[in-house]
Amino acid sequence: MRAEVDVKAQELAVVSGLPWRGVHYFCTTRQGGGSAHTWASLNLGLHTGDDPKQVAFNRQKLRSKLPGEPVWLRQVHGSDVFDADRGVVMTARGGEFVSDLPSGELDARDACDANAGMPEATVPEADAAITLQPENVLAIMTADCLPVVLASADGTALGVAHAGWRGLAQGVLENTLAALRQRRPDVNVWRAWVGPGINQAHFEVGDEVYQAFVAHDAASALYFVSKDDGRKWLADLPSLARHKLAKAGVSHIELSGECTYARPELYFSYRRDGVTGRLATLAWLSQ
């Protein structure tokens, strides 16, 4: 399904999926900000080389459309999950989640992107976040990687994940769902939205990427097209995400169908442009 750009709902050009009970979510586009040149115009990433004052302006414009300050993460292409309610980073070890940091040591809602020179301890290092608290705004930044929103069908539990190929291979989506289930073991029906990211036609990878998936799941080979006799591959990240979500037990999965590489007027793309801005996907539970 191809997502439509919605300008009216947030007074910004944003992309979203089908309406969900109890959940608000959208991905920004590059339109509507104050940045110039390769970062034009709604760049939300402070670690990109853009003027920090312009990024602050862009973030404030975004903030005015949200019920609270976003929970920003220091994303590292990993699979750890930040529990935004308890202030702890959860790491999967031996099939179980354990807290790497004591509760209260991190305050993500008061933090900016750690890559902007903020103290390391102010921003949780994780590639996913969860919450059960209404109006606790979760945020993921991307520029080709997939933003994924997960929620219970009743709209009482929410997660977001940054899913590039490394995160997907390491299980960031499965970990996010496991963290949600740990908090809400009574929930049986989950849904997901896979937002704008690079599509298969533009995502050429080496054999090490192919092997990272098929070594643990032979069925993943269906989502790669061989080039150069197997030395290179075209990887279908959205379909890999859908495959992993379905295997993990997510009942309803929607793909945005939007390619960041193919639509330079709407999206930042690291693979296309190198130096570029960042999109943000925001999600929160209703009151």
GROMACS .gro file of N, CA and C in nm, residues 3-86:
model
  252
    3ALA      N    1   0.157   0.502   0.082
    3ALA     CA    2   0.112   0.605   0.175
    3ALA      C    3   0.088   0.736   0.100
    4GLU      N    4  -0.003   0.815   0.152
    4GLU     CA    5  -0.029   0.947   0.097
    4GLU      C    6   0.030   1.054   0.189
    5VAL      N    7   0.077   1.161   0.129
    5VAL     CA    8   0.130   1.272   0.208
    5VAL      C    9   0.012   1.355   0.260
    6ASP      N   10   0.007   1.371   0.391
    6ASP     CA   11  -0.100   1.443   0.459
    6ASP      C   12  -0.047   1.577   0.508
    7VAL      N   13  -0.099   1.686   0.456
    7VAL     CA   14  -0.053   1.818   0.496
    7VAL      C   15  -0.145   1.878   0.603
    8LYS      N   16  -0.272   1.844   0.602
    8LYS     CA   17  -0.369   1.911   0.687
    8LYS      C   18  -0.360   1.868   0.833
    9ALA      N   19  -0.340   1.740   0.858
    9ALA     CA   20  -0.353   1.688   0.994
    9ALA      C   21  -0.254   1.753   1.090
   10GLN      N   22  -0.131   1.771   1.049
   10GLN     CA   23  -0.030   1.824   1.138
   10GLN      C   24   0.022   1.961   1.093
   11GLU      N   25  -0.034   2.014   0.983
   11GLU     CA   26   0.016   2.138   0.924
   11GLU      C   27   0.163   2.124   0.883
   12LEU      N   28   0.204   2.002   0.863
   12LEU     CA   29   0.334   1.968   0.805
   12LEU      C   30   0.308   1.857   0.705
   13ALA      N   31   0.396   1.844   0.607
   13ALA     CA   32   0.383   1.733   0.513
   13ALA      C   33   0.435   1.607   0.580
   14VAL      N   34   0.344   1.518   0.617
   14VAL     CA   35   0.381   1.396   0.687
   14VAL      C   36   0.319   1.276   0.617
   15VAL      N   37   0.374   1.159   0.645
   15VAL     CA   38   0.326   1.034   0.588
   15VAL      C   39   0.282   0.943   0.702
   16SER      N   40   0.166   0.881   0.686
   16SER     CA   41   0.117   0.790   0.788
   16SER      C   42   0.046   0.673   0.720
   17GLY      N   43  -0.005   0.583   0.801
   17GLY     CA   44  -0.077   0.469   0.749
   17GLY      C   45  -0.224   0.476   0.788
   18LEU      N   46  -0.286   0.361   0.798
   18LEU     CA   47  -0.426   0.355   0.837
   18LEU      C   48  -0.444   0.403   0.981
   19PRO      N   49  -0.560   0.460   1.014
   19PRO     CA   50  -0.585   0.501   1.152
   19PRO      C   51  -0.584   0.381   1.247
   20TRP      N   52  -0.522   0.400   1.363
   20TRP     CA   53  -0.518   0.297   1.466
   20TRP      C   54  -0.593   0.344   1.589
   21ARG      N   55  -0.659   0.254   1.654
   21ARG     CA   56  -0.727   0.286   1.778
   21ARG      C   57  -0.626   0.327   1.886
   22GLY      N   58  -0.645   0.446   1.941
   22GLY     CA   59  -0.564   0.489   2.055
   22GLY      C   60  -0.422   0.528   2.024
   23VAL      N   61  -0.384   0.537   1.896
   23VAL     CA   62  -0.244   0.564   1.860
   23VAL      C   63  -0.238   0.674   1.753
   24HIS      N   64  -0.144   0.767   1.771
   24HIS     CA   65  -0.111   0.865   1.668
   24HIS      C   66   0.031   0.836   1.620
   25TYR      N   67   0.052   0.839   1.490
   25TYR     CA   68   0.187   0.814   1.438
   25TYR      C   69   0.201   0.875   1.299
   26PHE      N   70   0.322   0.920   1.268
   26PHE     CA   71   0.351   0.971   1.134
   26PHE      C   72   0.501   0.981   1.116
   27CYS      N   73   0.542   0.988   0.989
   27CYS     CA   74   0.681   1.013   0.951
   27CYS      C   75   0.687   1.149   0.882
   28THR      N   76   0.782   1.232   0.921
   28THR     CA   77   0.797   1.362   0.855
   28THR      C   78   0.852   1.343   0.713
   29THR      N   79   0.841   1.446   0.633
   29THR     CA   80   0.911   1.454   0.506
   29THR      C   81   1.017   1.563   0.520
   30ARG      N   82   1.085   1.595   0.412
   30ARG     CA   83   1.186   1.700   0.418
   30ARG      C   84   1.126   1.839   0.397
   31GLN      N   85   0.997   1.848   0.378
   31GLN     CA   86   0.931   1.974   0.347
   31GLN      C   87   0.884   2.048   0.473
   32GLY      N   88   0.894   2.181   0.470
   32GLY     CA   89   0.834   2.263   0.574
   32GLY      C   90   0.927   2.316   0.680
   33GLY      N   91   1.058   2.303   0.663
   33GLY     CA   92   1.153   2.349   0.764
   33GLY      C   93   1.231   2.470   0.720
   34GLY      N   94   1.340   2.498   0.793
   34GLY     CA   95   1.420   2.616   0.766
   34GLY      C   96   1.561   2.589   0.719
   35SER      N   97   1.601   2.463   0.709
   35SER     CA   98   1.737   2.431   0.667
   35SER      C   99   1.755   2.452   0.518
   36ALA      N  100   1.880   2.472   0.476
   36ALA     CA  101   1.911   2.500   0.335
   36ALA      C  102   2.006   2.394   0.280
   37HIS      N  103   2.031   2.406   0.149
   37HIS     CA  104   2.129   2.322   0.079
   37HIS      C  105   2.088   2.174   0.088
   38THR      N  106   2.182   2.088   0.112
   38THR     CA  107   2.153   1.944   0.111
   38THR      C  108   2.060   1.903   0.225
   39TRP      N  109   2.043   1.991   0.326
   39TRP     CA  110   1.958   1.960   0.440
   39TRP      C  111   1.817   2.018   0.425
   40ALA      N  112   1.790   2.083   0.312
   40ALA     CA  113   1.659   2.146   0.294
   40ALA      C  114   1.547   2.041   0.296
   41SER      N  115   1.440   2.070   0.375
   41SER     CA  116   1.439   2.186   0.462
   41SER      C  117   1.404   2.148   0.606
   42LEU      N  118   1.329   2.040   0.626
   42LEU     CA  119   1.292   1.999   0.762
   42LEU      C  120   1.387   1.890   0.812
   43ASN      N  121   1.515   1.925   0.821
   43ASN     CA  122   1.613   1.831   0.877
   43ASN      C  123   1.601   1.831   1.028
   44LEU      N  124   1.588   1.712   1.087
   44LEU     CA  125   1.571   1.698   1.232
   44LEU      C  126   1.691   1.635   1.299
   45GLY      N  127   1.798   1.610   1.222
   45GLY     CA  128   1.917   1.548   1.277
   45GLY      C  129   2.026   1.648   1.308
   46LEU      N  130   2.070   1.652   1.433
   46LEU     CA  131   2.175   1.745   1.476
   46LEU      C  132   2.315   1.696   1.442
   47HIS      N  133   2.328   1.572   1.401
   47HIS     CA  134   2.459   1.513   1.376
   47HIS      C  135   2.494   1.508   1.228
   48THR      N  136   2.429   1.591   1.147
   48THR     CA  137   2.440   1.578   1.002
   48THR      C  138   2.529   1.683   0.937
   49GLY      N  139   2.578   1.780   1.012
   49GLY     CA  140   2.656   1.890   0.956
   49GLY      C  141   2.575   2.015   0.930
   50ASP      N  142   2.445   2.009   0.953
   50ASP     CA  143   2.357   2.124   0.936
   50ASP      C  144   2.380   2.225   1.049
   51ASP      N  145   2.338   2.349   1.027
   51ASP     CA  146   2.345   2.454   1.128
   51ASP      C  147   2.257   2.414   1.247
   52PRO      N  148   2.314   2.398   1.367
   52PRO     CA  149   2.233   2.357   1.483
   52PRO      C  150   2.115   2.449   1.511
   53LYS      N  151   2.129   2.578   1.480
   53LYS     CA  152   2.019   2.671   1.503
   53LYS      C  153   1.901   2.640   1.412
   54GLN      N  154   1.930   2.599   1.289
   54GLN     CA  155   1.823   2.563   1.197
   54GLN      C  156   1.756   2.434   1.240
   55VAL      N  157   1.836   2.339   1.288
   55VAL     CA  158   1.779   2.213   1.336
   55VAL      C  159   1.691   2.239   1.457
   56ALA      N  160   1.736   2.327   1.547
   56ALA     CA  161   1.656   2.362   1.664
   56ALA      C  162   1.523   2.425   1.621
   57PHE      N  163   1.529   2.511   1.520
   57PHE     CA  164   1.406   2.572   1.466
   57PHE      C  165   1.313   2.463   1.412
   58ASN      N  166   1.370   2.370   1.336
   58ASN     CA  167   1.289   2.262   1.278
   58ASN      C  168   1.226   2.175   1.387
   59ARG      N  169   1.306   2.144   1.489
   59ARG     CA  170   1.254   2.060   1.598
   59ARG      C  171   1.145   2.132   1.677
   60GLN      N  172   1.161   2.262   1.694
   60GLN     CA  173   1.058   2.337   1.765
   60GLN      C  174   0.928   2.342   1.684
   61LYS      N  175   0.941   2.353   1.554
   61LYS     CA  176   0.821   2.351   1.468
   61LYS      C  177   0.751   2.217   1.480
   62LEU      N  178   0.829   2.109   1.481
   62LEU     CA  179   0.772   1.976   1.500
   62LEU      C  180   0.710   1.964   1.639
   63ARG      N  181   0.783   2.011   1.739
   63ARG     CA  182   0.736   1.999   1.878
   63ARG      C  183   0.601   2.065   1.897
   64SER      N  184   0.574   2.173   1.825
   64SER     CA  185   0.448   2.245   1.840
   64SER      C  186   0.328   2.162   1.795
   65LYS      N  187   0.353   2.053   1.722
   65LYS     CA  188   0.246   1.966   1.674
   65LYS      C  189   0.230   1.841   1.761
   66LEU      N  190   0.310   1.830   1.866
   66LEU     CA  191   0.313   1.709   1.948
   66LEU      C  192   0.261   1.737   2.088
   67PRO      N  193   0.213   1.635   2.159
   67PRO     CA  194   0.164   1.655   2.296
   67PRO      C  195   0.274   1.663   2.400
   68GLY      N  196   0.397   1.632   2.364
   68GLY     CA  197   0.507   1.636   2.458
   68GLY      C  198   0.640   1.635   2.387
   69GLU      N  199   0.749   1.649   2.464
   69GLU     CA  200   0.883   1.646   2.407
   69GLU      C  201   0.915   1.504   2.360
   70PRO      N  202   0.965   1.487   2.238
   70PRO     CA  203   0.997   1.352   2.190
   70PRO      C  204   1.107   1.285   2.271
   71VAL      N  205   1.098   1.154   2.281
   71VAL     CA  206   1.203   1.073   2.341
   71VAL      C  207   1.302   1.037   2.230
   72TRP      N  208   1.410   1.115   2.218
   72TRP     CA  209   1.511   1.089   2.116
   72TRP      C  210   1.606   0.979   2.164
   73LEU      N  211   1.662   0.905   2.072
   73LEU     CA  212   1.756   0.798   2.102
   73LEU      C  213   1.890   0.825   2.034
   74ARG      N  214   1.997   0.770   2.089
   74ARG     CA  215   2.126   0.766   2.019
   74ARG      C  216   2.131   0.631   1.947
   75GLN      N  217   2.097   0.634   1.820
   75GLN     CA  218   2.081   0.512   1.741
   75GLN      C  219   2.217   0.461   1.693
   76VAL      N  220   2.239   0.331   1.708
   76VAL     CA  221   2.370   0.272   1.677
   76VAL      C  222   2.359   0.149   1.588
   77HIS      N  223   2.247   0.133   1.518
   77HIS     CA  224   2.225   0.016   1.432
   77HIS      C  225   2.234  -0.113   1.512
   78GLY      N  226   2.178  -0.111   1.632
   78GLY     CA  227   2.177  -0.228   1.718
   78GLY      C  228   2.037  -0.281   1.738
   79SER      N  229   2.016  -0.350   1.852
   79SER     CA  230   1.887  -0.413   1.877
   79SER      C  231   1.837  -0.392   2.020
   80ASP      N  232   1.900  -0.301   2.095
   80ASP     CA  233   1.854  -0.272   2.231
   80ASP      C  234   1.728  -0.187   2.228
   81VAL      N  235   1.649  -0.199   2.334
   81VAL     CA  236   1.519  -0.132   2.343
   81VAL      C  237   1.515  -0.045   2.468
   82PHE      N  238   1.474   0.080   2.453
   82PHE     CA  239   1.462   0.172   2.566
   82PHE      C  240   1.319   0.172   2.617
   83ASP      N  241   1.301   0.142   2.745
   83ASP     CA  242   1.170   0.153   2.809
   83ASP      C  243   1.155   0.297   2.856
   84ALA      N  244   1.078   0.375   2.784
   84ALA     CA  245   1.067   0.518   2.812
   84ALA      C  246   0.990   0.547   2.940
   85ASP      N  247   0.914   0.452   2.990
   85ASP     CA  248   0.839   0.473   3.114
   85ASP      C  249   0.928   0.454   3.237
   86ARG      N  250   1.019   0.359   3.228
   86ARG     CA  251   1.104   0.325   3.343
   86ARG      C  252   1.245   0.381   3.331
   0.00000   0.00000   0.00000
